[in-house]
XYZ file of C-alpha atoms in Angstrom:
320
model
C 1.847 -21.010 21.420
C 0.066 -23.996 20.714
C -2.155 -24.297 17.519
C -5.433 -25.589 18.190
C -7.667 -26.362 14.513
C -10.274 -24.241 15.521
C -7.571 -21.369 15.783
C -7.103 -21.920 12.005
C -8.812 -19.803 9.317
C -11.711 -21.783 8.655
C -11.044 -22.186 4.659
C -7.371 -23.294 5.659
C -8.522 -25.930 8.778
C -9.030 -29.335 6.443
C -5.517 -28.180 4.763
C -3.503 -27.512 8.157
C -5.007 -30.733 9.670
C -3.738 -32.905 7.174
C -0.459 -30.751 6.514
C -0.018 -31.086 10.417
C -0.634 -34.689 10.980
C 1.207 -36.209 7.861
C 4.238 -34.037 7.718
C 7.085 -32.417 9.769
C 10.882 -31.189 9.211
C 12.076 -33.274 11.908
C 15.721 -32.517 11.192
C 18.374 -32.176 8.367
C 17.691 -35.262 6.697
C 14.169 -34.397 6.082
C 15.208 -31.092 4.202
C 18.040 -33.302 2.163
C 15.495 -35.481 1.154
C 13.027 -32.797 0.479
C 15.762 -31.508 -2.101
C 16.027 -34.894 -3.177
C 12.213 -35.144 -4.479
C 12.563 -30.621 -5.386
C 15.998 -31.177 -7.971
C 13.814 -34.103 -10.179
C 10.879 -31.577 -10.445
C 12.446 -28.374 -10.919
C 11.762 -28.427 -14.773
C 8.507 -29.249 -14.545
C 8.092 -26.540 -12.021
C 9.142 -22.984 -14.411
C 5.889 -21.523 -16.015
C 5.408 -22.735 -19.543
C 3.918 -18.563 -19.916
C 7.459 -17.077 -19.341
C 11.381 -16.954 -20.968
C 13.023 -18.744 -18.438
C 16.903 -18.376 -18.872
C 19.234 -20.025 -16.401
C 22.695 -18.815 -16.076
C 25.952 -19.805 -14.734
C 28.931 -17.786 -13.756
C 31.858 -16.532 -11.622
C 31.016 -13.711 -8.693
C 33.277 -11.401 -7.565
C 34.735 -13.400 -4.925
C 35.731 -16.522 -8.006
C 32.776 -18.403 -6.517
C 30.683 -20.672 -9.047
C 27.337 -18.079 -9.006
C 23.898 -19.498 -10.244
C 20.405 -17.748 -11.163
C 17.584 -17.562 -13.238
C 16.030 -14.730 -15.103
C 12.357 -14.859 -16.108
C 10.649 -12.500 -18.681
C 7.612 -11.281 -20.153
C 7.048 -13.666 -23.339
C 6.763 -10.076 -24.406
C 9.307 -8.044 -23.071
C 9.175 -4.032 -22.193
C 12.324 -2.397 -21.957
C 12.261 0.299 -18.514
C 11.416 -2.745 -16.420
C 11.532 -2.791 -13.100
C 14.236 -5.449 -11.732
C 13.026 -7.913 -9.150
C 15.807 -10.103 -7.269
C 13.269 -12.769 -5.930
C 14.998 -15.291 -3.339
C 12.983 -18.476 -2.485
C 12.524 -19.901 1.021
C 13.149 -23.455 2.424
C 14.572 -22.462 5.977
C 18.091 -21.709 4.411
C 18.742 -25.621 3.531
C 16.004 -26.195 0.961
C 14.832 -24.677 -2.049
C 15.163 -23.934 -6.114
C 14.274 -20.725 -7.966
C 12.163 -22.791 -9.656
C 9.838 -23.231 -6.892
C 8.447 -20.166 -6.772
C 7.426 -19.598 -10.465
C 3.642 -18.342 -8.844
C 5.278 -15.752 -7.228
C 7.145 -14.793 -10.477
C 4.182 -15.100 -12.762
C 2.078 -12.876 -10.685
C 4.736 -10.020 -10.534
C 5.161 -10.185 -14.344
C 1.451 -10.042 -15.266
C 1.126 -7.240 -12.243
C 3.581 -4.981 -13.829
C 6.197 -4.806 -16.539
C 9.254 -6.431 -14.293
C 11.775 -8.720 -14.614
C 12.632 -11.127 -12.161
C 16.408 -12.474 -11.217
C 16.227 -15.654 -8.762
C 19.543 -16.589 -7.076
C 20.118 -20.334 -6.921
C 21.928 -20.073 -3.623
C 24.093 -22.443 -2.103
C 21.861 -24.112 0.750
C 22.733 -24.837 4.258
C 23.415 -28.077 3.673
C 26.273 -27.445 1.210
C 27.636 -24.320 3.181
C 26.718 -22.432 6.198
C 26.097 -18.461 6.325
C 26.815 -16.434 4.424
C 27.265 -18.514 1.643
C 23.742 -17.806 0.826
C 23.645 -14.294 1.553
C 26.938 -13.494 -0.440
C 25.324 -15.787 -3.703
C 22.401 -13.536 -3.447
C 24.375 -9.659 -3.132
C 26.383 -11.477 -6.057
C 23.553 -11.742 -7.802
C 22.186 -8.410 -7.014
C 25.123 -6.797 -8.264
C 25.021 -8.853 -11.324
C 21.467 -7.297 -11.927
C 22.705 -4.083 -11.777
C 25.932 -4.151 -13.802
C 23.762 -6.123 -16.734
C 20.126 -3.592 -16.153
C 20.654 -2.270 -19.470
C 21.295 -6.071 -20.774
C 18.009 -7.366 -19.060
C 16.102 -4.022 -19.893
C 15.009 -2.953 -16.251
C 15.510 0.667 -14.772
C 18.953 1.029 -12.687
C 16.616 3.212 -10.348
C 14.096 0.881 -9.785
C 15.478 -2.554 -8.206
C 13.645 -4.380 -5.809
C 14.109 -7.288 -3.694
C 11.846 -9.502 -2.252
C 11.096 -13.521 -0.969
C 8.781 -15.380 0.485
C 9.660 -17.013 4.242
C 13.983 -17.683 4.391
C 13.890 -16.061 1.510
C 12.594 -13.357 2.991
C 15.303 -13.276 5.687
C 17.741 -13.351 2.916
C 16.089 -9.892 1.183
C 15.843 -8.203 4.266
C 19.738 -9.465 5.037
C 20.583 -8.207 1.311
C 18.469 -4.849 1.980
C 21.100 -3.999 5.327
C 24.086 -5.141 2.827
C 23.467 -3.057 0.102
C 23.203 -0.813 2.284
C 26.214 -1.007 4.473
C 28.171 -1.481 1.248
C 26.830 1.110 -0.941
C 27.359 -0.838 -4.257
C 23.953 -0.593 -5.167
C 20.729 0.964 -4.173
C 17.458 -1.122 -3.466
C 14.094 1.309 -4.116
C 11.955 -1.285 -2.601
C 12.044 -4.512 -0.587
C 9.132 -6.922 -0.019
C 10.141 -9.748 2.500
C 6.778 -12.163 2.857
C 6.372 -13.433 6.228
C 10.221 -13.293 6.973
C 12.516 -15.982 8.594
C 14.728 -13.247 10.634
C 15.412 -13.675 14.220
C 17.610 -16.851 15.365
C 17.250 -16.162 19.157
C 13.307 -17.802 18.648
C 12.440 -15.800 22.090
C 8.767 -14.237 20.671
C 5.928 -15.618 22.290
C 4.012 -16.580 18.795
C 7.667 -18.869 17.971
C 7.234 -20.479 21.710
C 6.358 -24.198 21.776
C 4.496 -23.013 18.238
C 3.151 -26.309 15.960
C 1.193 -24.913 13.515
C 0.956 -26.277 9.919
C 3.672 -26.558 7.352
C 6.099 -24.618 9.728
C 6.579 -25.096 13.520
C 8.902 -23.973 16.087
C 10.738 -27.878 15.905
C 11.522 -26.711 12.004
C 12.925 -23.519 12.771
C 15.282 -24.710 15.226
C 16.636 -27.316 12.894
C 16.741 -24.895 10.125
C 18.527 -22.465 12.149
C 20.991 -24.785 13.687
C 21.837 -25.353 9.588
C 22.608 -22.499 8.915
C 24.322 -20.787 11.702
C 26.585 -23.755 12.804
C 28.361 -23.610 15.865
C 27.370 -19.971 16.233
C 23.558 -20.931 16.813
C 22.539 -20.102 20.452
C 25.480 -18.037 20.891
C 25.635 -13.779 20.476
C 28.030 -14.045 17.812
C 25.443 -13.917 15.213
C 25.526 -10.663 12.627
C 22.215 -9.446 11.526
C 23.020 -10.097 8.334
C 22.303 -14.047 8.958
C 19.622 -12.794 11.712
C 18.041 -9.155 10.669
C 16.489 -9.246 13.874
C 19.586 -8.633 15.295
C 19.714 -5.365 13.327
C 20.355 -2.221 15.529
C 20.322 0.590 12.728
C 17.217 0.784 10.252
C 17.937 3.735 9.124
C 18.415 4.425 5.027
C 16.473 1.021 4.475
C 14.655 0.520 1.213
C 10.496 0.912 1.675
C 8.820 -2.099 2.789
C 5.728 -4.330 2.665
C 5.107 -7.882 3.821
C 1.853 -9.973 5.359
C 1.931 -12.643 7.778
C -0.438 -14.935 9.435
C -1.239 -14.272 12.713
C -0.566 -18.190 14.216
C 3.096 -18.662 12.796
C 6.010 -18.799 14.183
C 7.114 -15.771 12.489
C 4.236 -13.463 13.302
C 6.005 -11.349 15.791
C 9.501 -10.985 14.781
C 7.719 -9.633 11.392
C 5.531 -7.076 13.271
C 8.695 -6.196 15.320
C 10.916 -5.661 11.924
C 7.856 -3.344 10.239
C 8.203 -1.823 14.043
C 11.893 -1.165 14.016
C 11.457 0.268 9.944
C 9.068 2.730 11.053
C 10.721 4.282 13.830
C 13.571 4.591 11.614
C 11.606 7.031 9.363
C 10.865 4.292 6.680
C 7.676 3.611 4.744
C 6.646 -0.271 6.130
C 3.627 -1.690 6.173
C 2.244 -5.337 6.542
C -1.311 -7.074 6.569
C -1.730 -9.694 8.928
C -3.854 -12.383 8.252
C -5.927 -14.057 11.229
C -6.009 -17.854 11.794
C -3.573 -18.317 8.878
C -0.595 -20.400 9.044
C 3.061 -19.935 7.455
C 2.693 -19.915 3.248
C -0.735 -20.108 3.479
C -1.416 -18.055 -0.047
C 0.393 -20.709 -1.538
C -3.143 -22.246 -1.312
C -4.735 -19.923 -3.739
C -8.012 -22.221 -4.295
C -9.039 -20.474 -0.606
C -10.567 -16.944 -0.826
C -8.277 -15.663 2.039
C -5.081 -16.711 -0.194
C -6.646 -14.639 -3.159
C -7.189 -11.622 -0.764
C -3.528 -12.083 0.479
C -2.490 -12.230 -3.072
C -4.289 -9.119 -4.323
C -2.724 -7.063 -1.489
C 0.265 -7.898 -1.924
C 0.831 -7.518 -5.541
C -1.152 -3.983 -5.538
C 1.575 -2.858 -2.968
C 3.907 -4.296 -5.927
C 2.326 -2.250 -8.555
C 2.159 0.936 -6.165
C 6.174 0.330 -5.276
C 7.056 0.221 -9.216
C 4.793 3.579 -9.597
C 6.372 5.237 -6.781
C 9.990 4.114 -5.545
C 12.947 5.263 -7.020
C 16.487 5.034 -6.048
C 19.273 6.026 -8.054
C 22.515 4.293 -8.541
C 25.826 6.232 -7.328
């Protein structure tokens, strides 16, 4: 599926053009030194308009476990409880990174948000990162009353990977029963490893390509990339029982990589009885909102948190 400019939304063509000519993940040293540039900025990255508390501690398996928790500056107890897990294709990333994301859900409704600080692909392969996220999960819901959020209403959601990861979490919980999700909201999810759809063939559009998913991939799954012993918890793709999943909402642009495995996922949700939906954006590339100074980012942006604010009005799942 080769990008052409004029197949990009015409408020997002100057951006792609230049995103598409000057950069690429080429391979793992690109996302290492990616991280490299991401650890000295992280401060600078947490919004100045939130508490912003990051904690350190042992999970249940004696593993070093690391997250952040951002607040109102004016708290509301009966919150809901958002785990929020970034993206990076498995190997790069910070919580603090996606402060935008956090702000928005805060000033949307009265939430608080818990972002793992997974270990990446380039310090362990799956499922470190998975496990470091259900970790932190279950840390949300043995401290709710602590953090002042609902134990009925916990959500989990991320943007790209990170997406892949709350959808991977979502089947988890699940499978597990140690804790019951009300409400998941994977953005334009990272969650089939095979890379057989037609919009992920030969695909080069802006800021994430078919190239970058294969190297991200290959990261994370090892020597079990390109093989059929993958679980769907590393691949949710892979997934061959949706039923008793959370309710769901994502968007995606309709010239990524990821466009059809997400419209396949919302596919395989529905059939299983579950309320999914997704908005798909034409002529928009992979984390396009992320350029909120275009009108079509703004629209994507208003959807998506008024899905939010419907979820915390509407989902409920108890704890057993």
């Amino acid at each position: 599926m080769k990008i052409t400019d004029e197949m990009i939304h015409p408020e997002l063509r100057s951006i792609g053009k230049m995103i598409r000519y000057g950069f690429h993940f080429k391979n793992e040293n690109t996302f290492s030194h990616m991280q490299k540039i991401l650890n000295v900025t992280r401060g600078i990255l947490r919004s100045k308009n939130l508490q912003w508390k990051n904690y350190v501690t042992l999970s249940l398996h004696n593993d070093q476990l690391k997250f952040a928790v951002a607040k109102s500056n004016k708290p509301k107890n009966e919150a809901v409880g958002l785990l929020w897990v970034h993206g990076g294709g498995y190997a790069l990333g910070a919580p603090e990174q996606d402060g935008g994301f956090v702000q928005k859900f805060i000033e949307a409704a009265n939430c608080v948000v818990v972002l793992p600080d997974y270990r990446l692909s380039t310090e362990a392969a799956f499922p470190a990162a998975l496990e470091d996220c259900y970790d932190t999960l279950l840390w949300m819901k043995d401290h709710a009353s602590e953090l002042g959020i609902r134990f009925d209403q916990i959500f989990v959601g991320g943007d790209s990977a990170g997406g892949g990861l709350a959808a991977a979490v979502s089947l988890l919980a699940r499978d597990r029963g140690e804790v019951n999700i009300a409400f998941q909201m994977p953005l334009y999810p990272m969650l089939d490893d095979r890379m057989m759809t037609s919009s992920m063939q030969n695909n080069d559009a802006p800021i994430w390509d078919s190239h970058a998913t294969q190297v991200a991939w290959q990261m994370y799954l090892k020597d079990h990339f390109q093989t059929e012993d993958v679980s769907s918890y590393a691949a949710p793709a892979r997934a061959t029982n949706y039923h008793n999943l959370p309710p769901t909402y994502t968007f995606v642009g309709d010239i990524e990589p990821f466009y059809d495995e997400t419209r396949i996922y919302i596919k395989n949700l529905q059939q299983a009885g579950i309320p999914a939906t997704m908005d798909i954006y034409p002529g928009c590339f992979h984390a396009f909102d992320q350029f909120d100074q275009t009108k079509i980012a703004q629209k994507a942006t208003i959807n998506y948190l008024a899905h939010f604010i419907f979820a915390t009005n509407h989902y409920f799942a108890t704890q057993t």
